[in-house]
Amino acid sequence: HLTCELSLQKTDPWRTLPLIRAVRRHPAGAWHRLTTLSTRTLAGTTELLAGWLSDWLARWTQPGDLFQDTRPEQAHLNTLLKLLTLLEQPPETLVFQHTGNQLHIRALDARHHLQQVLGQAQGCALFSATLQPFEPWQAVYGVSPANTLSLPSPFPADRRCVLTITNLNLRQRHREAHWPAIAHLTARIWQQRPGNYLVFTPTRSAATRIRTLLHQFYPSLPVHLPETADEDHALMETMATRTDTGVVITPLAGRWCEGIDLPADALLGAVVLGTGMPPWDDFHQHRADWAREQGWDGDTHTFVYPGWARVLQALGRVIRTPEDRGVLVLVDDRYARPPLSDLMRQRFPDAVDVKTPRQLDALLGRFWAGT
C-alpha cells in the first residue's frame, strides 16, 4: 500500500503545510477523499514540499551522505519523499484521516504509481503462490493485459490433509460463542499427532481467549502466545529444533503468516480461524466504493481476494518441501458459500468438510497412519 503518516506536534514542520490547515476542517477520526480539498491547496502543498526537498538535498555534498545521516532531518526527508509520491497520484485515488496529532494519507489504488515504476523496465515478472485468480490481481496491479503462467505445485497432494469446518460462524458478532469449540478442536488435532502447530486467529483478543480456554481444558497441552518480535524469533528457533513445542496461537495478520520456514516435523499443521478479510471499516468502505467505480465487484476485490491471499500465506507455512506432510484446517461457514467455496475448489479440490468430532478423528488418523 502507498501510505504516509505525519506527526503534527508543535515541533514538526508539516503543521505549516496548506494541506494540514485544510484537512483539520474535516471531522477527526473518519476517512475522507482527498478530492474534498481544493486543487489550489494540493498544488500549494506540493510546491512547498518540492522547495523543502531542494533545500534538504543541498545540505549533502556527496550522494552517499544522504543515506548515512542519522539526524532527525533524515526521518523528515523520508516522510517528505513518501508524501510527494502520494501527492503525485490522482487525487481521487487518495483518502486521508486526521486524529488531532497525526495525519494518515493512503492510496485506494496504487496502479498509477506501479505503472510509473514498472514502465522504466523492459519487462517485469510478478510471481507468487497467491496470485490466482489472475484477473483481479492484474487489475489491482495495473498490468492487464499480461501473459500469465500457472505452474503445478511441486508438493504431492497426498502429503497434505485439507479440512474445512463450515458449521461455525466466526463473524465478529458471533465468534465469541465458538471459542470453547475451537479450543477442543485444536486439542483434538494435536492429540492425533502431538507436535508443533500454528493456530491463526482473527484478532489478538481471540488468541488470548483461546489460549486461556486451552489452559483451562487441557493444562498439559503446551500453548504459546508470543507478544513481541523477540518472543516470536525465539519461539521460531525453538520450533526449528524441537518437535514438542506445542501449539502457537497468533493473529492472522502477524509475523507468522509469511517469511518463516519450518520444514519436516518442525511444523505439522495450521488452523486458520476465519477468512482473513480486512475489517469492515471506514477506510475499506472507501476502497470498496472505489473498486465499484472501476467496474469491479467492490466487496470481492476489497475483502475476499486480500483475505484469501492472507489465508494461503498462512497455510503455506506447513508444506515447505516435497517430503513434508501436514494438516491444513480452515474454519468458517463462509468457506461453504461462493465466492470462497469456488476459490476452495480451485485451490484445494481434495478438501473434506468435517461435520463431527468422530469424523475429524477418523480423517486425521488415516492421514497420519500413512506416514
Coordinates of C-alpha atoms in Angstrom, one line a residue:
H1 CA 0.0 0.0 0.0
L2 CA 1.1 3.6 -0.6
T3 CA 0.7 5.3 2.7
C4 CA 2.2 8.1 4.8
E5 CA 1.8 9.2 8.4
L6 CA 2.6 12.7 9.5
S7 CA 3.2 13.8 13.1
L8 CA 1.5 17.1 13.8
Q9 CA 3.3 18.0 17.0
K10 CA 4.3 21.7 17.5
T11 CA 7.9 21.0 16.6
D12 CA 7.0 19.2 13.3
P13 CA 7.4 21.1 10.1
W14 CA 4.3 19.6 8.5
R15 CA 2.0 21.8 10.5
T16 CA 2.7 24.8 8.2
L17 CA 1.5 23.0 5.0
P18 CA -1.7 24.3 3.4
L19 CA -2.8 20.6 3.3
I20 CA -2.8 20.4 7.1
R21 CA -4.9 23.5 7.6
A22 CA -7.4 22.2 5.1
V23 CA -7.5 18.7 6.5
R24 CA -8.3 19.9 10.0
R25 CA -11.6 21.4 8.8
H26 CA -12.8 17.9 8.3
P27 CA -14.2 15.7 11.2
A28 CA -11.4 13.8 13.0
G29 CA -11.3 10.0 13.0
A30 CA -13.1 9.4 9.7
W31 CA -11.5 8.8 6.3
H32 CA -12.2 11.4 3.6
R33 CA -11.4 11.5 -0.1
L34 CA -8.6 13.9 -1.0
T35 CA -10.9 15.4 -3.7
T36 CA -12.7 17.2 -0.9
L37 CA -9.7 19.5 -0.8
S38 CA -9.2 22.2 -3.4
T39 CA -6.7 21.8 -6.2
R40 CA -5.1 25.1 -5.0
T41 CA -4.4 23.5 -1.6
L42 CA -2.8 20.4 -3.2
A43 CA -0.7 22.4 -5.6
G44 CA 0.5 24.8 -2.9
T45 CA 1.4 21.8 -0.7
T46 CA 3.3 20.1 -3.5
E47 CA 5.2 23.3 -4.4
L48 CA 6.2 23.9 -0.8
L49 CA 7.4 20.3 -0.4
A50 CA 9.4 20.5 -3.5
G51 CA 11.2 23.6 -2.2
W52 CA 11.9 21.8 1.1
L53 CA 13.3 18.8 -0.8
S54 CA 15.7 21.1 -2.8
D55 CA 16.9 22.7 0.4
W56 CA 17.5 19.4 2.2
L57 CA 19.3 17.9 -0.7
A58 CA 21.6 20.9 -0.9
R59 CA 22.9 20.1 2.6
W60 CA 24.7 16.9 1.4
T61 CA 27.8 17.3 -0.8
Q62 CA 28.1 13.6 -1.6
P63 CA 25.2 11.4 -2.6
G64 CA 26.3 8.7 -0.1
D65 CA 26.0 11.2 2.7
L66 CA 22.2 11.3 2.3
F67 CA 21.8 7.7 3.4
Q68 CA 24.3 7.7 6.2
D69 CA 22.8 10.7 8.1
T70 CA 21.0 9.8 11.3
R71 CA 19.8 13.2 12.3
P72 CA 16.0 13.9 12.7
E73 CA 16.2 15.6 9.3
Q74 CA 16.8 12.2 7.7
A75 CA 13.4 10.9 9.0
H76 CA 11.8 14.1 7.8
L77 CA 13.3 13.6 4.4
N78 CA 12.0 10.1 4.2
T79 CA 8.5 11.2 5.1
L80 CA 8.7 14.1 2.6
L81 CA 9.5 11.7 -0.2
K82 CA 6.6 9.4 0.7
L83 CA 4.2 12.4 0.8
L84 CA 5.4 13.7 -2.5
T85 CA 5.0 10.3 -4.0
L86 CA 1.4 10.1 -2.7
L87 CA 0.6 13.6 -4.0
E88 CA 1.8 12.6 -7.5
Q89 CA -1.1 10.1 -7.6
P90 CA -4.5 11.1 -9.0
P91 CA -6.3 12.8 -6.1
E92 CA -9.4 10.7 -6.5
T93 CA -7.4 7.6 -5.5
L94 CA -6.3 9.1 -2.1
V95 CA -8.0 9.3 1.3
F96 CA -6.9 10.9 4.5
Q97 CA -7.7 10.7 8.2
H98 CA -6.5 13.0 11.0
T99 CA -6.7 12.3 14.7
G100 CA -5.5 15.6 16.2
N101 CA -1.8 15.0 16.4
Q102 CA -1.4 12.7 13.3
L103 CA -2.4 12.7 9.7
H104 CA -2.7 9.5 7.7
I105 CA -2.9 9.5 3.9
R106 CA -3.4 6.3 1.9
A107 CA -3.9 5.3 -1.7
L108 CA -7.0 3.4 -2.6
D109 CA -5.4 2.4 -5.9
A110 CA -1.6 2.1 -6.5
R111 CA -1.8 1.4 -10.2
H112 CA -0.6 4.8 -11.3
H113 CA 2.5 4.6 -9.1
L114 CA 3.2 0.9 -10.1
Q115 CA 2.8 1.8 -13.8
Q116 CA 5.4 4.6 -13.4
V117 CA 7.8 2.2 -11.7
L118 CA 7.3 -0.8 -14.0
G119 CA 7.3 1.4 -17.1
Q120 CA 11.0 2.1 -16.5
A121 CA 11.8 -1.6 -17.2
Q122 CA 11.9 -3.5 -20.4
G123 CA 9.6 -6.1 -18.7
C124 CA 8.7 -7.5 -15.4
A125 CA 7.7 -10.8 -13.8
L126 CA 5.3 -10.8 -10.8
F127 CA 5.1 -14.2 -9.1
S128 CA 3.5 -15.6 -6.0
A129 CA 1.6 -18.6 -4.9
T130 CA -1.3 -16.3 -4.0
L131 CA -2.0 -14.6 -7.4
Q132 CA -4.8 -16.8 -8.6
P133 CA -7.4 -16.0 -9.9
F134 CA -5.2 -13.8 -12.1
E135 CA -7.8 -11.3 -13.4
P136 CA -8.4 -9.3 -10.2
W137 CA -4.7 -9.1 -9.4
Q138 CA -3.9 -7.9 -12.9
A139 CA -6.4 -5.2 -12.4
V140 CA -5.2 -4.2 -9.0
Y141 CA -1.5 -4.1 -10.1
G142 CA -2.4 -2.3 -13.4
V143 CA -0.6 -4.9 -15.5
S144 CA -3.6 -6.0 -17.6
P145 CA -3.3 -7.4 -20.2
A146 CA -0.4 -9.6 -19.3
N147 CA 0.9 -13.0 -20.1
T148 CA 0.1 -15.5 -17.3
L149 CA 1.6 -18.8 -16.4
S150 CA 0.2 -21.2 -13.8
L151 CA 2.6 -23.9 -12.7
P152 CA 1.6 -27.1 -10.9
S153 CA 2.6 -27.4 -7.3
P154 CA 5.8 -29.3 -6.7
F155 CA 4.3 -30.7 -3.5
P156 CA 2.3 -34.0 -3.8
A157 CA -1.3 -33.5 -2.8
D158 CA -1.4 -36.8 -0.9
R159 CA 1.1 -35.4 1.6
R160 CA -1.4 -32.9 2.8
C161 CA -4.7 -33.3 4.6
V162 CA -7.0 -30.3 3.9
L163 CA -10.1 -30.0 6.1
T164 CA -12.8 -27.4 6.3
I165 CA -15.2 -26.9 9.2
T166 CA -18.1 -24.9 8.0
N167 CA -20.7 -25.2 10.8
L168 CA -19.2 -22.4 12.8
N169 CA -20.0 -18.7 12.2
L170 CA -16.8 -16.7 13.0
R171 CA -18.1 -13.3 12.0
Q172 CA -17.3 -10.7 14.7
R173 CA -20.7 -10.7 16.2
H174 CA -20.9 -14.5 16.6
R175 CA -17.4 -15.8 17.1
E176 CA -17.1 -15.4 20.9
A177 CA -19.6 -18.2 21.5
H178 CA -17.5 -20.6 19.4
W179 CA -14.1 -20.2 21.1
P180 CA -14.7 -23.2 23.5
A181 CA -15.4 -25.4 20.5
I182 CA -12.2 -24.0 18.8
A183 CA -10.2 -24.9 21.9
H184 CA -11.5 -28.5 21.8
L185 CA -10.9 -28.7 18.1
T186 CA -7.3 -27.6 18.5
A187 CA -6.6 -30.1 21.2
R188 CA -8.1 -33.0 19.1
I189 CA -5.9 -32.1 16.2
W190 CA -2.8 -32.0 18.5
Q191 CA -3.8 -35.3 20.2
Q192 CA -4.0 -37.2 16.9
R193 CA -0.3 -36.3 16.2
P194 CA 1.4 -34.4 19.0
G195 CA 3.9 -31.9 17.7
N196 CA 4.2 -28.3 16.6
Y197 CA 1.1 -26.5 15.2
L198 CA 0.0 -22.9 14.4
V199 CA -3.4 -21.5 15.1
F200 CA -4.2 -18.3 13.3
T201 CA -6.9 -16.1 14.8
P202 CA -8.9 -13.1 13.6
T203 CA -7.6 -10.8 16.4
R204 CA -5.2 -10.8 19.3
S205 CA -8.1 -10.8 21.8
A206 CA -9.3 -14.0 20.2
A207 CA -5.9 -15.6 20.5
T208 CA -5.8 -14.6 24.2
R209 CA -9.2 -16.1 24.8
I210 CA -8.4 -19.4 23.1
R211 CA -5.1 -19.7 25.0
T212 CA -7.0 -19.2 28.3
L213 CA -9.5 -21.9 27.4
L214 CA -6.8 -24.4 26.3
H215 CA -5.0 -23.8 29.6
Q216 CA -8.3 -24.4 31.4
F217 CA -9.5 -27.5 29.5
Y218 CA -6.1 -29.1 28.6
P219 CA -3.5 -28.0 31.2
S220 CA -0.9 -30.5 29.9
L221 CA -1.0 -29.1 26.3
P222 CA 1.9 -26.7 25.7
V223 CA 0.4 -23.4 24.3
H224 CA 2.2 -20.3 23.4
L225 CA 1.1 -16.7 22.5
P226 CA 4.2 -14.6 21.7
E227 CA 3.7 -10.9 22.5
T228 CA 6.8 -9.3 20.9
A229 CA 9.1 -9.7 17.9
D230 CA 11.8 -11.1 20.2
E231 CA 9.5 -13.7 21.5
D232 CA 8.4 -14.6 18.0
H233 CA 12.0 -15.2 16.9
A234 CA 12.9 -17.2 20.0
L235 CA 9.9 -19.4 19.5
M236 CA 10.6 -19.9 15.8
E237 CA 14.2 -21.0 16.7
T238 CA 12.8 -23.4 19.3
M239 CA 10.3 -25.0 16.8
A240 CA 13.1 -25.5 14.3
T241 CA 15.0 -27.8 16.6
R242 CA 12.3 -29.2 18.9
T243 CA 9.1 -31.1 17.8
D244 CA 7.5 -30.8 21.2
T245 CA 7.0 -27.0 21.3
G246 CA 3.2 -27.4 21.0
V247 CA 0.6 -25.0 19.8
V248 CA 1.4 -21.4 18.8
I249 CA -1.6 -19.1 18.7
T250 CA -1.1 -15.9 16.7
P251 CA -3.2 -13.3 14.8
L252 CA -3.5 -14.0 11.1
A253 CA -2.0 -10.6 10.3
G254 CA 1.1 -11.2 12.4
R255 CA 4.7 -12.1 11.7
W256 CA 4.0 -15.9 11.5
C257 CA 2.0 -15.6 8.3
E258 CA 4.9 -15.4 5.9
G259 CA 8.7 -15.4 5.8
I260 CA 9.2 -18.3 8.1
D261 CA 10.4 -21.7 7.1
L262 CA 9.7 -24.7 9.3
P263 CA 10.1 -27.9 7.2
A264 CA 9.6 -31.5 8.1
D265 CA 8.4 -32.1 11.6
A266 CA 9.1 -28.6 12.7
L267 CA 5.5 -27.8 11.8
L268 CA 2.8 -30.4 11.4
G269 CA -0.2 -28.3 10.8
A270 CA -2.0 -25.0 10.7
V271 CA -5.5 -24.0 11.7
V272 CA -7.0 -20.8 10.2
L273 CA -9.9 -19.3 12.0
G274 CA -12.0 -17.0 9.8
T275 CA -11.4 -15.8 6.3
G276 CA -8.6 -13.3 6.7
M277 CA -10.7 -10.5 5.3
P278 CA -9.8 -6.9 6.2
P279 CA -12.1 -5.1 8.8
W280 CA -15.4 -3.7 7.6
D281 CA -14.3 -0.2 8.5
D282 CA -14.5 3.3 7.0
F283 CA -11.2 3.0 5.0
H284 CA -12.2 -0.3 3.4
Q285 CA -15.6 1.0 2.6
H286 CA -13.9 3.8 0.6
R287 CA -11.8 1.2 -1.1
A288 CA -14.9 -0.9 -2.0
D289 CA -16.6 2.2 -3.4
W290 CA -13.5 3.0 -5.5
A291 CA -13.5 -0.6 -6.8
R292 CA -17.1 -0.3 -7.8
E293 CA -16.3 3.0 -9.6
Q294 CA -13.8 1.0 -11.7
G295 CA -16.4 -1.5 -12.7
W296 CA -15.2 -4.2 -10.3
D297 CA -17.1 -6.2 -7.7
G298 CA -16.3 -3.9 -4.8
D299 CA -16.7 -6.3 -1.9
T300 CA -14.9 -9.2 -3.6
H301 CA -11.9 -7.0 -4.6
T302 CA -11.7 -5.3 -1.2
F303 CA -12.4 -8.1 1.2
V304 CA -12.5 -11.6 -0.4
Y305 CA -9.3 -11.7 -2.5
P306 CA -7.0 -10.0 0.0
G307 CA -8.3 -12.2 2.8
W308 CA -7.9 -15.3 0.6
A309 CA -4.3 -14.3 -0.2
R310 CA -3.6 -13.9 3.6
V311 CA -5.1 -17.4 4.3
L312 CA -3.0 -19.0 1.6
Q313 CA 0.2 -17.3 3.0
A314 CA -0.6 -18.7 6.5
L315 CA -1.3 -22.3 5.2
G316 CA 1.8 -22.1 3.2
R317 CA 3.9 -22.3 6.3
V318 CA 3.2 -26.1 6.6
I319 CA 4.3 -27.8 3.4
R320 CA 7.8 -26.4 2.6
T321 CA 9.4 -29.4 0.7
P322 CA 8.1 -32.3 -1.4
E323 CA 8.8 -34.6 1.5
D324 CA 6.8 -32.7 4.1
R325 CA 3.4 -33.8 5.4
G326 CA 0.9 -31.7 7.2
V327 CA -2.7 -30.8 8.1
L328 CA -4.4 -27.7 6.9
V329 CA -7.7 -26.7 8.6
L330 CA -9.9 -23.8 7.6
V331 CA -12.8 -22.9 10.0
D332 CA -15.6 -20.6 9.0
D333 CA -19.1 -21.2 7.4
R334 CA -18.2 -18.8 4.6
Y335 CA -15.9 -21.5 3.1
A336 CA -19.1 -23.4 2.1
R337 CA -20.5 -20.5 0.1
P338 CA -19.4 -18.5 -3.0
P339 CA -17.1 -16.9 -3.7
L340 CA -14.9 -18.7 -1.1
S341 CA -16.3 -22.1 -1.9
D342 CA -15.2 -21.6 -5.6
L343 CA -11.7 -20.5 -4.5
M344 CA -11.5 -23.6 -2.3
R345 CA -12.4 -25.9 -5.1
Q346 CA -9.9 -24.4 -7.4
R347 CA -7.0 -24.4 -4.9
F348 CA -7.9 -27.5 -2.7
P349 CA -10.1 -29.9 -4.7
D350 CA -9.2 -32.6 -2.2
A351 CA -10.6 -30.7 0.8
V352 CA -13.0 -32.5 3.0
D353 CA -15.7 -30.8 5.0
V354 CA -15.8 -32.1 8.6
K355 CA -19.2 -32.4 10.3
T356 CA -18.4 -34.2 13.6
P357 CA -15.5 -34.8 16.0
R358 CA -15.6 -38.5 15.2
Q359 CA -15.2 -37.8 11.5
L360 CA -12.2 -35.5 12.3
D361 CA -10.5 -38.2 14.4
A362 CA -11.0 -40.7 11.6
L363 CA -9.7 -38.5 8.8
L364 CA -6.6 -37.4 10.8
G365 CA -6.0 -41.0 12.0
R366 CA -6.0 -42.3 8.4
F367 CA -3.8 -39.5 7.2
W368 CA -1.1 -39.9 9.9
A369 CA -1.2 -43.7 9.6
G370 CA 0.1 -43.2 6.0
T371 CA 3.4 -41.7 7.2

